[in-house]
mmCIF file of C-alpha atoms in Angstrom:
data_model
loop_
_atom_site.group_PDB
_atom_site.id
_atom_site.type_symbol
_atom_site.label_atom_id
_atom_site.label_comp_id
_atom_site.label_asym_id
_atom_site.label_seq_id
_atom_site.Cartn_x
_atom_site.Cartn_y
_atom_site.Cartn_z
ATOM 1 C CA UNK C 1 -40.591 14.212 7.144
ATOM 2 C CA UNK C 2 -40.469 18.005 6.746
ATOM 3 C CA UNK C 3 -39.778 18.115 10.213
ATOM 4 C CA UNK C 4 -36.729 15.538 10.824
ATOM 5 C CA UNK C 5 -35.116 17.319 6.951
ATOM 6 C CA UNK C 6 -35.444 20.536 9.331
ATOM 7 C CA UNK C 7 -33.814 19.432 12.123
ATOM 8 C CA UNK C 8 -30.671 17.773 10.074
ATOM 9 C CA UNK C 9 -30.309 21.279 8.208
ATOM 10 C CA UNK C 10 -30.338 22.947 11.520
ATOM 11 C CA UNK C 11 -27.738 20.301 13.557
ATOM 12 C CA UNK C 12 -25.892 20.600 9.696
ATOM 13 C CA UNK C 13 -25.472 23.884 10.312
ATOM 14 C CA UNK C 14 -24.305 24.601 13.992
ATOM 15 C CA UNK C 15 -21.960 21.737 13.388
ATOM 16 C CA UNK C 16 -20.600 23.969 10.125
ATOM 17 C CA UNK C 17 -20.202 27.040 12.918
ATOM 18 C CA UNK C 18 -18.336 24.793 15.250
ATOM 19 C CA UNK C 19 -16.169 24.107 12.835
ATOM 20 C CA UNK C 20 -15.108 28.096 11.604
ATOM 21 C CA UNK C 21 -16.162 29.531 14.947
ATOM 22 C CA UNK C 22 -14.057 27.298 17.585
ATOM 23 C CA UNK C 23 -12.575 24.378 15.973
ATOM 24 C CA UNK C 24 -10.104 25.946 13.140
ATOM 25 C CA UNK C 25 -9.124 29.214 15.075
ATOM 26 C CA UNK C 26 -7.363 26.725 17.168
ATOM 27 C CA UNK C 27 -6.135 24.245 14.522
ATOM 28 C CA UNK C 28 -2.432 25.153 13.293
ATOM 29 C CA UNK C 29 -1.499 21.698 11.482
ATOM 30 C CA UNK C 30 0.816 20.492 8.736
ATOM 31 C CA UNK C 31 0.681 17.702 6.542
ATOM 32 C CA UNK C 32 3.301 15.529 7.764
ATOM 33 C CA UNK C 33 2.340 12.212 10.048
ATOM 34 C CA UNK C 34 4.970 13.105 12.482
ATOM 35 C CA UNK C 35 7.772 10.771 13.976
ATOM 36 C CA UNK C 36 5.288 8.078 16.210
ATOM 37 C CA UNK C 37 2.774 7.369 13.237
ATOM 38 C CA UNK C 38 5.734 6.884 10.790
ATOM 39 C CA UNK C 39 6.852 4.450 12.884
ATOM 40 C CA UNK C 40 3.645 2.766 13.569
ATOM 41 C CA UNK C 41 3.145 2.798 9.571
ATOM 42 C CA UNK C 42 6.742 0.999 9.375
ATOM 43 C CA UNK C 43 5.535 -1.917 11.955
ATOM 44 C CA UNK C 44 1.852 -2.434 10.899
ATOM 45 C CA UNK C 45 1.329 -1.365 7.229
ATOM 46 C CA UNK C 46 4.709 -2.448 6.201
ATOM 47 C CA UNK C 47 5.715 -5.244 8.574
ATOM 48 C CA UNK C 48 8.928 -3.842 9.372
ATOM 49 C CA UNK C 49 10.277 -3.268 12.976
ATOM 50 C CA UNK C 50 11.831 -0.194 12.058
ATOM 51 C CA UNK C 51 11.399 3.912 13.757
ATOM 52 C CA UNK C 52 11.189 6.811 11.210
ATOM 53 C CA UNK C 53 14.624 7.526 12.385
ATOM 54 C CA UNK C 54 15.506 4.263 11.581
ATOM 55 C CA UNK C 55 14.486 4.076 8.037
ATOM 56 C CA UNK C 56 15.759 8.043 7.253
ATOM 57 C CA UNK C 57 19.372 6.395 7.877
ATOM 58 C CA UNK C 58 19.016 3.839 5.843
ATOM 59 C CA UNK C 59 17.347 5.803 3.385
ATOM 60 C CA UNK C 60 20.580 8.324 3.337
ATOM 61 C CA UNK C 61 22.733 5.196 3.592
ATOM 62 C CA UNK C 62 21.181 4.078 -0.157
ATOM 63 C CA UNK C 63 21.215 7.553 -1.533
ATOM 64 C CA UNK C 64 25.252 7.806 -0.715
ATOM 65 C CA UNK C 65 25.778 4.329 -2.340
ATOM 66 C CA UNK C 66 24.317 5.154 -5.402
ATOM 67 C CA UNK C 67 26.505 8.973 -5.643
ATOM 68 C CA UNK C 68 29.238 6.218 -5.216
ATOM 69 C CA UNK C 69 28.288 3.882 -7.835
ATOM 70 C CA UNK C 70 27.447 6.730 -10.253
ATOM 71 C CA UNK C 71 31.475 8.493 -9.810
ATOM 72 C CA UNK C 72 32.522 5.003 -9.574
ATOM 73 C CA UNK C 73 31.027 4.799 -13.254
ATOM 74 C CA UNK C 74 32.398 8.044 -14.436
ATOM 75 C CA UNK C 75 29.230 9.665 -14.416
ATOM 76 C CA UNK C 76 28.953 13.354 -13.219
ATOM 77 C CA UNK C 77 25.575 13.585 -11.269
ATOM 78 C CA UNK C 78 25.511 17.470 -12.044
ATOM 79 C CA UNK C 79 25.980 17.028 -15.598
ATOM 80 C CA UNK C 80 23.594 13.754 -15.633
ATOM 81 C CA UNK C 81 20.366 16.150 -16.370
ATOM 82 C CA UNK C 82 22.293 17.948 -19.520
ATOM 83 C CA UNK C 83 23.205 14.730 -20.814
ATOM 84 C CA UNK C 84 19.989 13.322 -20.895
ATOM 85 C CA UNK C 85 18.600 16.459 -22.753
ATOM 86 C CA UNK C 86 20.651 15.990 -25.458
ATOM 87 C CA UNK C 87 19.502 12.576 -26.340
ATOM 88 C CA UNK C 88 17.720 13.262 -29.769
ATOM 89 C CA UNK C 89 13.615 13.417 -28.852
ATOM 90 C CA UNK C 90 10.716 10.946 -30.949
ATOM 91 C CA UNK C 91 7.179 13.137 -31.328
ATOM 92 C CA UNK C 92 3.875 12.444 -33.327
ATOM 93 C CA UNK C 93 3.170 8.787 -34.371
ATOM 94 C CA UNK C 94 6.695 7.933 -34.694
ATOM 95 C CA UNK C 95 6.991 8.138 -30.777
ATOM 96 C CA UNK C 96 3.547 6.204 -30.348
ATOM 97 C CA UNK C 97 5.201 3.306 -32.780
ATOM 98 C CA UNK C 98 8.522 3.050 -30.158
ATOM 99 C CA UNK C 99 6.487 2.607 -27.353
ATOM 100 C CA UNK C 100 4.739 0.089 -29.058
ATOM 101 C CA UNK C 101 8.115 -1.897 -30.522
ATOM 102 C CA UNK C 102 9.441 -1.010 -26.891
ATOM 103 C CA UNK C 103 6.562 -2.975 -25.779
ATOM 104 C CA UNK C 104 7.001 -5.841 -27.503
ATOM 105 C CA UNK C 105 10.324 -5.960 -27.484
ATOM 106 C CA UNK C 106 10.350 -6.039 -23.715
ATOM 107 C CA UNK C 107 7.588 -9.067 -23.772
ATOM 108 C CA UNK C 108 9.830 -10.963 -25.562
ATOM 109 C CA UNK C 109 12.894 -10.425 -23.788
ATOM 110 C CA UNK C 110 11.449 -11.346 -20.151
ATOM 111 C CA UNK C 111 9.533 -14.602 -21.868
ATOM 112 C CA UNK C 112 12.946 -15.476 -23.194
ATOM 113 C CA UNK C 113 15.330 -15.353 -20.470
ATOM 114 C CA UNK C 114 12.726 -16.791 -18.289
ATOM 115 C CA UNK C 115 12.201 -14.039 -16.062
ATOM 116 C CA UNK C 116 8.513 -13.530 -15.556
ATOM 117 C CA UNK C 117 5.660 -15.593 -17.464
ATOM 118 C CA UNK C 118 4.097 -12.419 -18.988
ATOM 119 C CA UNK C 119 -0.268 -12.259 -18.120
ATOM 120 C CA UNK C 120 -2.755 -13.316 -21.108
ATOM 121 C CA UNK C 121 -4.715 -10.443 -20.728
ATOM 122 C CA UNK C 122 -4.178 -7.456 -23.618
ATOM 123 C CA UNK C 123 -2.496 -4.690 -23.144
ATOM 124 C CA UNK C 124 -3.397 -1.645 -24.976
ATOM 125 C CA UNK C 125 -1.884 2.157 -25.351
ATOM 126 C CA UNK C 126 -3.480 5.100 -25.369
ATOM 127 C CA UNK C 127 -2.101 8.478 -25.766
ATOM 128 C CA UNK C 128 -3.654 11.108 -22.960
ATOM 129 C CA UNK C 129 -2.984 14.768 -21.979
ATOM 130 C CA UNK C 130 -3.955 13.962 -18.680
ATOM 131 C CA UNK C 131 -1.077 11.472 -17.252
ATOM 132 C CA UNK C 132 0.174 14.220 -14.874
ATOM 133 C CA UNK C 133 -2.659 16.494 -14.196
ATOM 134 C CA UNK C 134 -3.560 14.638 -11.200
ATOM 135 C CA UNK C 135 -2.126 12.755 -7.791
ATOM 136 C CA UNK C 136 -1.029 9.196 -8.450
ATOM 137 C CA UNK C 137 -1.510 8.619 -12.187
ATOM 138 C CA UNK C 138 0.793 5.999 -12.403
ATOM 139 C CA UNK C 139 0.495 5.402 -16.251
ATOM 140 C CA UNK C 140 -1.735 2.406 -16.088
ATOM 141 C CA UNK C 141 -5.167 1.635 -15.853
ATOM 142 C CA UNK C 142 -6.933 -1.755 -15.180
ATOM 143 C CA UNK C 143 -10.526 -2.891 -16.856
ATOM 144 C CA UNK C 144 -12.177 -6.216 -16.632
ATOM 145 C CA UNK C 145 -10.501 -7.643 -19.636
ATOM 146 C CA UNK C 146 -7.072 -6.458 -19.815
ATOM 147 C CA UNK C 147 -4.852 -3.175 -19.004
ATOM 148 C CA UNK C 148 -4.398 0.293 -20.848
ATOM 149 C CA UNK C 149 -1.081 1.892 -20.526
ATOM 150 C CA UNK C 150 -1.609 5.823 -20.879
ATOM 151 C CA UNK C 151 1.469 7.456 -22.668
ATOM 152 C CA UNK C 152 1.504 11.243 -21.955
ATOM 153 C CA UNK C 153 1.316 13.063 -25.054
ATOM 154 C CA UNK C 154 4.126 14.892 -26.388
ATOM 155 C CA UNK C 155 2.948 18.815 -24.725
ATOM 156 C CA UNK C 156 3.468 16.977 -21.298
ATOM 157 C CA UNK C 157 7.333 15.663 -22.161
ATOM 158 C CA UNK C 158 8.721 19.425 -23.458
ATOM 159 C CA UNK C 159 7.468 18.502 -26.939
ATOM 160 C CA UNK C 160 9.275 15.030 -27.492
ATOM 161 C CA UNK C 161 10.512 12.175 -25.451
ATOM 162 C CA UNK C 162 13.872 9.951 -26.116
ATOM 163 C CA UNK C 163 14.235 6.546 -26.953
ATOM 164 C CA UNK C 164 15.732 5.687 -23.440
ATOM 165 C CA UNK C 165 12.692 7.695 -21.591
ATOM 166 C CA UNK C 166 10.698 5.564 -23.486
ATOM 167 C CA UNK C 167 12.117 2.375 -22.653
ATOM 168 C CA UNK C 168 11.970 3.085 -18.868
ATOM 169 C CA UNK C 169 8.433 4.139 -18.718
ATOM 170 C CA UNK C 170 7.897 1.278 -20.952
ATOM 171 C CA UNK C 171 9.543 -0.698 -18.148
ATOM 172 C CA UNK C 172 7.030 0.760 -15.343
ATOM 173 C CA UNK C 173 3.957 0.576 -17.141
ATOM 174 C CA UNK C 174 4.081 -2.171 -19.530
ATOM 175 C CA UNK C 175 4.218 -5.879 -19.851
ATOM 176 C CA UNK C 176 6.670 -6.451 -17.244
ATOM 177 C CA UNK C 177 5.791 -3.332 -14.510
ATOM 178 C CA UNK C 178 2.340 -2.768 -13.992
ATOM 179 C CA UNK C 179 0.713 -5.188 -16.214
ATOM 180 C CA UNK C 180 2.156 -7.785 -14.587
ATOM 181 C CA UNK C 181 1.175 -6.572 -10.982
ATOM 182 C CA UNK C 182 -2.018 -6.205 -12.056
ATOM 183 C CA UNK C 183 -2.814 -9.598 -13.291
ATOM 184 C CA UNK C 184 -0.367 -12.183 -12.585
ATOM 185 C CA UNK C 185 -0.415 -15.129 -9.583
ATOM 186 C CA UNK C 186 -3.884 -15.890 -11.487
ATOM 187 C CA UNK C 187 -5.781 -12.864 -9.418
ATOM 188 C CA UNK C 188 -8.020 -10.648 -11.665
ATOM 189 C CA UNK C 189 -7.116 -7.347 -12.196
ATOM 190 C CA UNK C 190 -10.233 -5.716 -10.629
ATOM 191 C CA UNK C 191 -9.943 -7.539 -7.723
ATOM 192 C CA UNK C 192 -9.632 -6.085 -4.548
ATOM 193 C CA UNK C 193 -7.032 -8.172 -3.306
ATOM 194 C CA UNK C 194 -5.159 -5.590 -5.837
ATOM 195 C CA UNK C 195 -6.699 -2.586 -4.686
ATOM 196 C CA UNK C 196 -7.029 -2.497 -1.063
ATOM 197 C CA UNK C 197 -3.618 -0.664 0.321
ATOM 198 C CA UNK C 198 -1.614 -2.111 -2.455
ATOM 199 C CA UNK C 199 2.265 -2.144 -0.482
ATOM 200 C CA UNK C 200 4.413 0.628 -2.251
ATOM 201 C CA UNK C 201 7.234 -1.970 -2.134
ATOM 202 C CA UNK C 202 5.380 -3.762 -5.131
ATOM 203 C CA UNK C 203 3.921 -0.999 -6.582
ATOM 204 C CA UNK C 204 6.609 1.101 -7.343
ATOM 205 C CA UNK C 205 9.644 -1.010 -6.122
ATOM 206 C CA UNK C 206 8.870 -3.514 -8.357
ATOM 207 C CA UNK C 207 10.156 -1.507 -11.457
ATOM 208 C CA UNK C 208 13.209 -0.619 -9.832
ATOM 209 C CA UNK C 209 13.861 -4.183 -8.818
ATOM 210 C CA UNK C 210 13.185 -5.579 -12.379
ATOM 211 C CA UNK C 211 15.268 -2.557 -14.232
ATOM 212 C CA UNK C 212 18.537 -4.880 -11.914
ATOM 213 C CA UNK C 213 17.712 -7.711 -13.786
ATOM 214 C CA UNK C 214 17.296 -6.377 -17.110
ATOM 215 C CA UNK C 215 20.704 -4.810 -16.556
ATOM 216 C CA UNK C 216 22.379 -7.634 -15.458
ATOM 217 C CA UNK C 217 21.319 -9.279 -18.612
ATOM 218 C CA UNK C 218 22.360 -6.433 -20.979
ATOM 219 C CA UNK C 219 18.572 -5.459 -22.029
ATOM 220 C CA UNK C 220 19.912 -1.350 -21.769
ATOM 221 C CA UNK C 221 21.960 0.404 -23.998
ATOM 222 C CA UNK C 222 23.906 3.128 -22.458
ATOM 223 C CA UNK C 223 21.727 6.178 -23.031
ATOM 224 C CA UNK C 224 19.388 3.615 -21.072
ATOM 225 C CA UNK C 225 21.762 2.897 -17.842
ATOM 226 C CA UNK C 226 22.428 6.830 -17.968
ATOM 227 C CA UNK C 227 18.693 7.477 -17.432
ATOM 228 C CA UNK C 228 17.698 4.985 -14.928
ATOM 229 C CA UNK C 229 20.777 5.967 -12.536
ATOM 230 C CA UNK C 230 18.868 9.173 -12.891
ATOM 231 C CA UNK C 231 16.351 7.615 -12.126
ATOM 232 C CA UNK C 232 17.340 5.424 -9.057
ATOM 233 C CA UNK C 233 18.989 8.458 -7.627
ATOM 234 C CA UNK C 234 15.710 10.855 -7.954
ATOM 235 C CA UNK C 235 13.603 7.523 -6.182
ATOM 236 C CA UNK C 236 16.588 8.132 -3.163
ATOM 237 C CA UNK C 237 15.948 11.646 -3.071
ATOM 238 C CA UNK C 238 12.435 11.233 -2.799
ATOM 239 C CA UNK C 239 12.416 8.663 0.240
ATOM 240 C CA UNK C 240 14.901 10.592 1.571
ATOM 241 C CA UNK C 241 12.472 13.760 1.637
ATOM 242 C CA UNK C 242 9.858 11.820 2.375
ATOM 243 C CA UNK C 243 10.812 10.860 5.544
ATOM 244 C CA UNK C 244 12.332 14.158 6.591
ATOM 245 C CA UNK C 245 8.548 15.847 5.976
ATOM 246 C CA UNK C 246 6.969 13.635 7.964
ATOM 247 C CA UNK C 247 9.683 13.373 10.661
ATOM 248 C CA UNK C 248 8.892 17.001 10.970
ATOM 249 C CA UNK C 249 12.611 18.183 9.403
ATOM 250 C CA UNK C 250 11.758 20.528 6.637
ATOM 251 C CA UNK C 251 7.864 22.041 5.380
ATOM 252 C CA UNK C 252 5.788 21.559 2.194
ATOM 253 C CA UNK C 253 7.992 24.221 0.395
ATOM 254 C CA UNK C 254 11.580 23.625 0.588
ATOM 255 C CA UNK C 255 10.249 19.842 -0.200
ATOM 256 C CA UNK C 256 8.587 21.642 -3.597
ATOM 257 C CA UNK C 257 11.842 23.096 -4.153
ATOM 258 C CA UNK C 258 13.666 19.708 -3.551
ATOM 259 C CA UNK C 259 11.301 17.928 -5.884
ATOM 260 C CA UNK C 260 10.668 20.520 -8.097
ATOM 261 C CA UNK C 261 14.486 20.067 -8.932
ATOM 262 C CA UNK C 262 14.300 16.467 -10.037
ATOM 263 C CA UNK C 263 11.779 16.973 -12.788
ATOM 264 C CA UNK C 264 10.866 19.399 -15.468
ATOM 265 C CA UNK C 265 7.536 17.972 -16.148
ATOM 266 C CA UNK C 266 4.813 20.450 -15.052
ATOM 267 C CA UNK C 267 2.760 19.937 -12.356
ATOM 268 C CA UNK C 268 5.185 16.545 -11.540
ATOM 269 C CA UNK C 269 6.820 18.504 -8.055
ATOM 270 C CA UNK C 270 3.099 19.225 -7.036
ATOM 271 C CA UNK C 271 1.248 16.187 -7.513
ATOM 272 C CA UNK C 272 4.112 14.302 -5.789
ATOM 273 C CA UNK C 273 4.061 16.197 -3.032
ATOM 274 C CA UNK C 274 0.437 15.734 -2.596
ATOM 275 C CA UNK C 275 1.064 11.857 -3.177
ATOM 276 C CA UNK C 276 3.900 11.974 -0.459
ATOM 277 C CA UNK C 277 1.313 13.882 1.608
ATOM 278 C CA UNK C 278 -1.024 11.434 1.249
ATOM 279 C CA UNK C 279 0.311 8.013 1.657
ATOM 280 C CA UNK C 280 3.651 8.924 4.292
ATOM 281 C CA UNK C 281 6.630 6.382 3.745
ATOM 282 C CA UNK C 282 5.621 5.334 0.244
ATOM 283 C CA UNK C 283 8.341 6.649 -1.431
ATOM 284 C CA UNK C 284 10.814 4.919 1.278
ATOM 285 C CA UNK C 285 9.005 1.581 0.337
ATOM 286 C CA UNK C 286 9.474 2.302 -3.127
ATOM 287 C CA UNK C 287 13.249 2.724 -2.788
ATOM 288 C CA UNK C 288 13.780 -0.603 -0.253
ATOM 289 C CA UNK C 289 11.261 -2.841 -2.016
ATOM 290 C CA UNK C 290 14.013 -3.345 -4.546
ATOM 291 C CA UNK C 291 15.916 -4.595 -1.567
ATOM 292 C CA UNK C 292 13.620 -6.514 -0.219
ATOM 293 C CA UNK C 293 12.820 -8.458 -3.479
ATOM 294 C CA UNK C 294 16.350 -9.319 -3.989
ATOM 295 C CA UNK C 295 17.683 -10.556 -0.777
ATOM 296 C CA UNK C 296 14.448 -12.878 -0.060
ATOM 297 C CA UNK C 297 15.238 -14.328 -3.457
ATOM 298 C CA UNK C 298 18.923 -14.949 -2.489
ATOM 299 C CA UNK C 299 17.869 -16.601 1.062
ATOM 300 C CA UNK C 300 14.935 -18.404 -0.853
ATOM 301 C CA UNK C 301 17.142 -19.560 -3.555
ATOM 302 C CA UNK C 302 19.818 -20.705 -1.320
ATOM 303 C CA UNK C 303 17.172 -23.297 0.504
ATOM 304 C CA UNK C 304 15.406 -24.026 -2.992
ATOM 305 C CA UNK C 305 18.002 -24.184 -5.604
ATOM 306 C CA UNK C 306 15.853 -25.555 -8.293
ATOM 307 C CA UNK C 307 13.576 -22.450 -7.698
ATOM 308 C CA UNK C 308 13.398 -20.605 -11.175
ATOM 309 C CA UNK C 309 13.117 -16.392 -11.411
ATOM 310 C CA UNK C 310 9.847 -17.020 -13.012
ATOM 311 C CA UNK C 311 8.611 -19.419 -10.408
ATOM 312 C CA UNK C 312 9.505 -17.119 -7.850
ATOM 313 C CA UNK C 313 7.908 -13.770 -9.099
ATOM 314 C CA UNK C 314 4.710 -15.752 -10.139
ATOM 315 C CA UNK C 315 4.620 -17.562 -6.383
ATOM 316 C CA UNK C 316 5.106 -13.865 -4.514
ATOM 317 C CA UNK C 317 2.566 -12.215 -6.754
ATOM 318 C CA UNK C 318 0.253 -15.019 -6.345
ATOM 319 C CA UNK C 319 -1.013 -13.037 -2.574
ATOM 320 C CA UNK C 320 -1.224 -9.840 -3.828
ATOM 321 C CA UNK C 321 0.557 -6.384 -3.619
ATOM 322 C CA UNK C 322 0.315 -6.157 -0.147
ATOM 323 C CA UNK C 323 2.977 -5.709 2.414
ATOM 324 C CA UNK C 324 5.927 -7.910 1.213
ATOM 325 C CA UNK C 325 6.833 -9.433 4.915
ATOM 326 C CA UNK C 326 3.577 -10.508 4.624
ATOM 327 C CA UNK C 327 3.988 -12.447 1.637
ATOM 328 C CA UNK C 328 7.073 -13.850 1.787
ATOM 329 C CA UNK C 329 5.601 -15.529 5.278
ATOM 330 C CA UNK C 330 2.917 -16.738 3.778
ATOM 331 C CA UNK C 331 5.149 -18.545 0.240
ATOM 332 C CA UNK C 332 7.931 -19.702 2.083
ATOM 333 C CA UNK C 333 6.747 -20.232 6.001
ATOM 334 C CA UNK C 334 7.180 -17.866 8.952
ATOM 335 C CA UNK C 335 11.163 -19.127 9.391
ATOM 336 C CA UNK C 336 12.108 -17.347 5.914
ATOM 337 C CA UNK C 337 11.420 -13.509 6.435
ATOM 338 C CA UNK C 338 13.157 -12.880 9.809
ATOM 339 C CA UNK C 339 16.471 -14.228 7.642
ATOM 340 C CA UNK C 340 15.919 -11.884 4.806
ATOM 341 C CA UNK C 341 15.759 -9.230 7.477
ATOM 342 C CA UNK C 342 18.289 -9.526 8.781
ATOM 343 C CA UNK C 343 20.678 -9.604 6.405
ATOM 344 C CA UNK C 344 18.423 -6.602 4.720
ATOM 345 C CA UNK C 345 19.646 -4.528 7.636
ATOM 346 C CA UNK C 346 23.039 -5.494 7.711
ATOM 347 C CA UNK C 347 23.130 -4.702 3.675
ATOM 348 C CA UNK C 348 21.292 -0.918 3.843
ATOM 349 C CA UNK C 349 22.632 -0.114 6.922
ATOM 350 C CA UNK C 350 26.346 -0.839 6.401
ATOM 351 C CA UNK C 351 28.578 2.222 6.327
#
């Protein structure tokens, strides 16, 4: 035995001088996936038949409609981040209380306009110091019997956090965000059908998607609908950069500088860059799963007119979080997705 443990530490070790003798002298790498795996991550993680270049248009095509949409609303996109600072801040236990009457209050709402049956399992909050300390904390956290929603405490939001901030994380996190991703369609939470490569277009589109609906049905107020086009138009940036990185257009730091610029939470610009480094088109899914969501339930609803909102959330949930082409195909048969495609593209990329 002494002998083969020798032999390992010996093989151990001239592999660790191959390594800083010959291999990295020679290595001279970045971070980004380049342009030929983005696309291959388009066709075979995400189902779509689309080239890096591809998506970076339609990804800039988004971005310019919603600078339109914001001066069509009056709204000054430089001025959007002083606005939003002078929205009077909650701290201490009276913050902890909104995000709990923000929490119900949302349950409620979505339960009674029929939008999404909300899951069984409890939810519960819990303050933390830790929600942006490291990559990919998205706020929620799933156990065998229900889901806790971490709320960053009030050091990590510049000492206090508005009503409207609260609302929208409320949004992503809570009964209707990740709650319900985690344990609706009748699939336990811990089950790996949630885990394995869970499709950014669900993940994060989701809340973007649902924030449409809430608006259509007056759920914001306005300090609300100021935020989340903040909001909508830092998710565009993102893809946007995203898919410039790994398309090879700009490095690591004037993407730092461009993210750095979109929030004053600390440590927020680095661990999303190390997120974007790490899972390369996410952010693109994140902004076009809204998309996607919305125009298979037009083509869906238009064969199925009975089909309810709640119905149809429930039945595309029911497969999992994982790519969405794949789920529509397998709900609503093979013939379905190719017609939400399409007129997908001819919606994001229209001039």
């Amino acid at each position: 035995l002494q002998g083969l443990i020798s032999e390992v530490v010996e093989a151990i070790e001239d592999y660790h001088d191959f390594l800083v003798k010959e291999l990295a002298p020679q290595v001279g790498g970045t971070a980004d996936c380049g342009p030929g795996q983005a696309s291959q991550l388009l066709k075979h993680r995400h189902q779509l038949d689309l080239t890096g270049e591809d998506a970076l248009h339609m990804a800039r095509l988004v971005q310019a409609r919603i600078h339109q949409q914001l001066e069509e609303q009056g709204l000054d996109v430089s001025s959007l981040g002083q606005e939003l600072a002078r929205e009077e801040s909650l701290t201490g236990e009276a913050r902890v209380q909104a995000y709990r009457d923000e929490a119900a209050r949302l349950k409620a709402f979505v339960m009674e306009q029929e939008l999404l049956q909300p899951p069984e399992q409890a939810l519960e909050l819990r303050v933390t110091d830790r929600c942006f300390s490291r990559c990919d904390c998205g706020s929620y956290l799933r156990s065998e019997t229900g889901g806790i929603f971490l709320i960053p405490d009030d050091s990590q939001v510049g000492g206090g956090e508005s009503l409207a901030s609260i609302r929208l994380r409320s949004l992503y996190g809570g009964w209707a965000g990740r709650h319900f991703l985690a344990w609706s369609g009748g699939i336990k939470g811990c089950s790996l059908v949630r885990q394995i490569n869970p499709s950014a277009a669900f993940k994060r589109g989701w809340a973007h998607y649902i924030s449409h609906l809430l608006e259509a049905r007056d759920y914001f107020s306005a300090a609300d609908k100021r935020l989340l086009a903040f909001r909508r138009l830092a998710l565009a940036e993102q893809a946007v950069v995203d898919l410039e990185f790994h398309l090879g257009m700009v490095d690591g730091q004037q993407v730092l500088a461009r993210l750095q610029a979109l929030s004053d939470i600390p440590g927020w610009a680095e661990s999303s860059l190390l997120a974007l480094s790490r899972r390369p088109i996410d952010a693109f899914m994140a902004l076009i799963g809204d998309a996607m969501i919305q125009t298979t339930w037009r083509i869906v609803f238009a064969q199925q007119p009975a089909l309810t909102p709640q119905l149809f959330h429930s039945q595309l949930l029911a497969h999992g979080a994982v790519s969405l082409p794949l789920v529509v195909k397998r709900v609503y048969g093979e013939a379905v997705w190719p017609v939400s495609y399409t007129h997908l593209r001819a919606h994001e990329t229209q001039e």
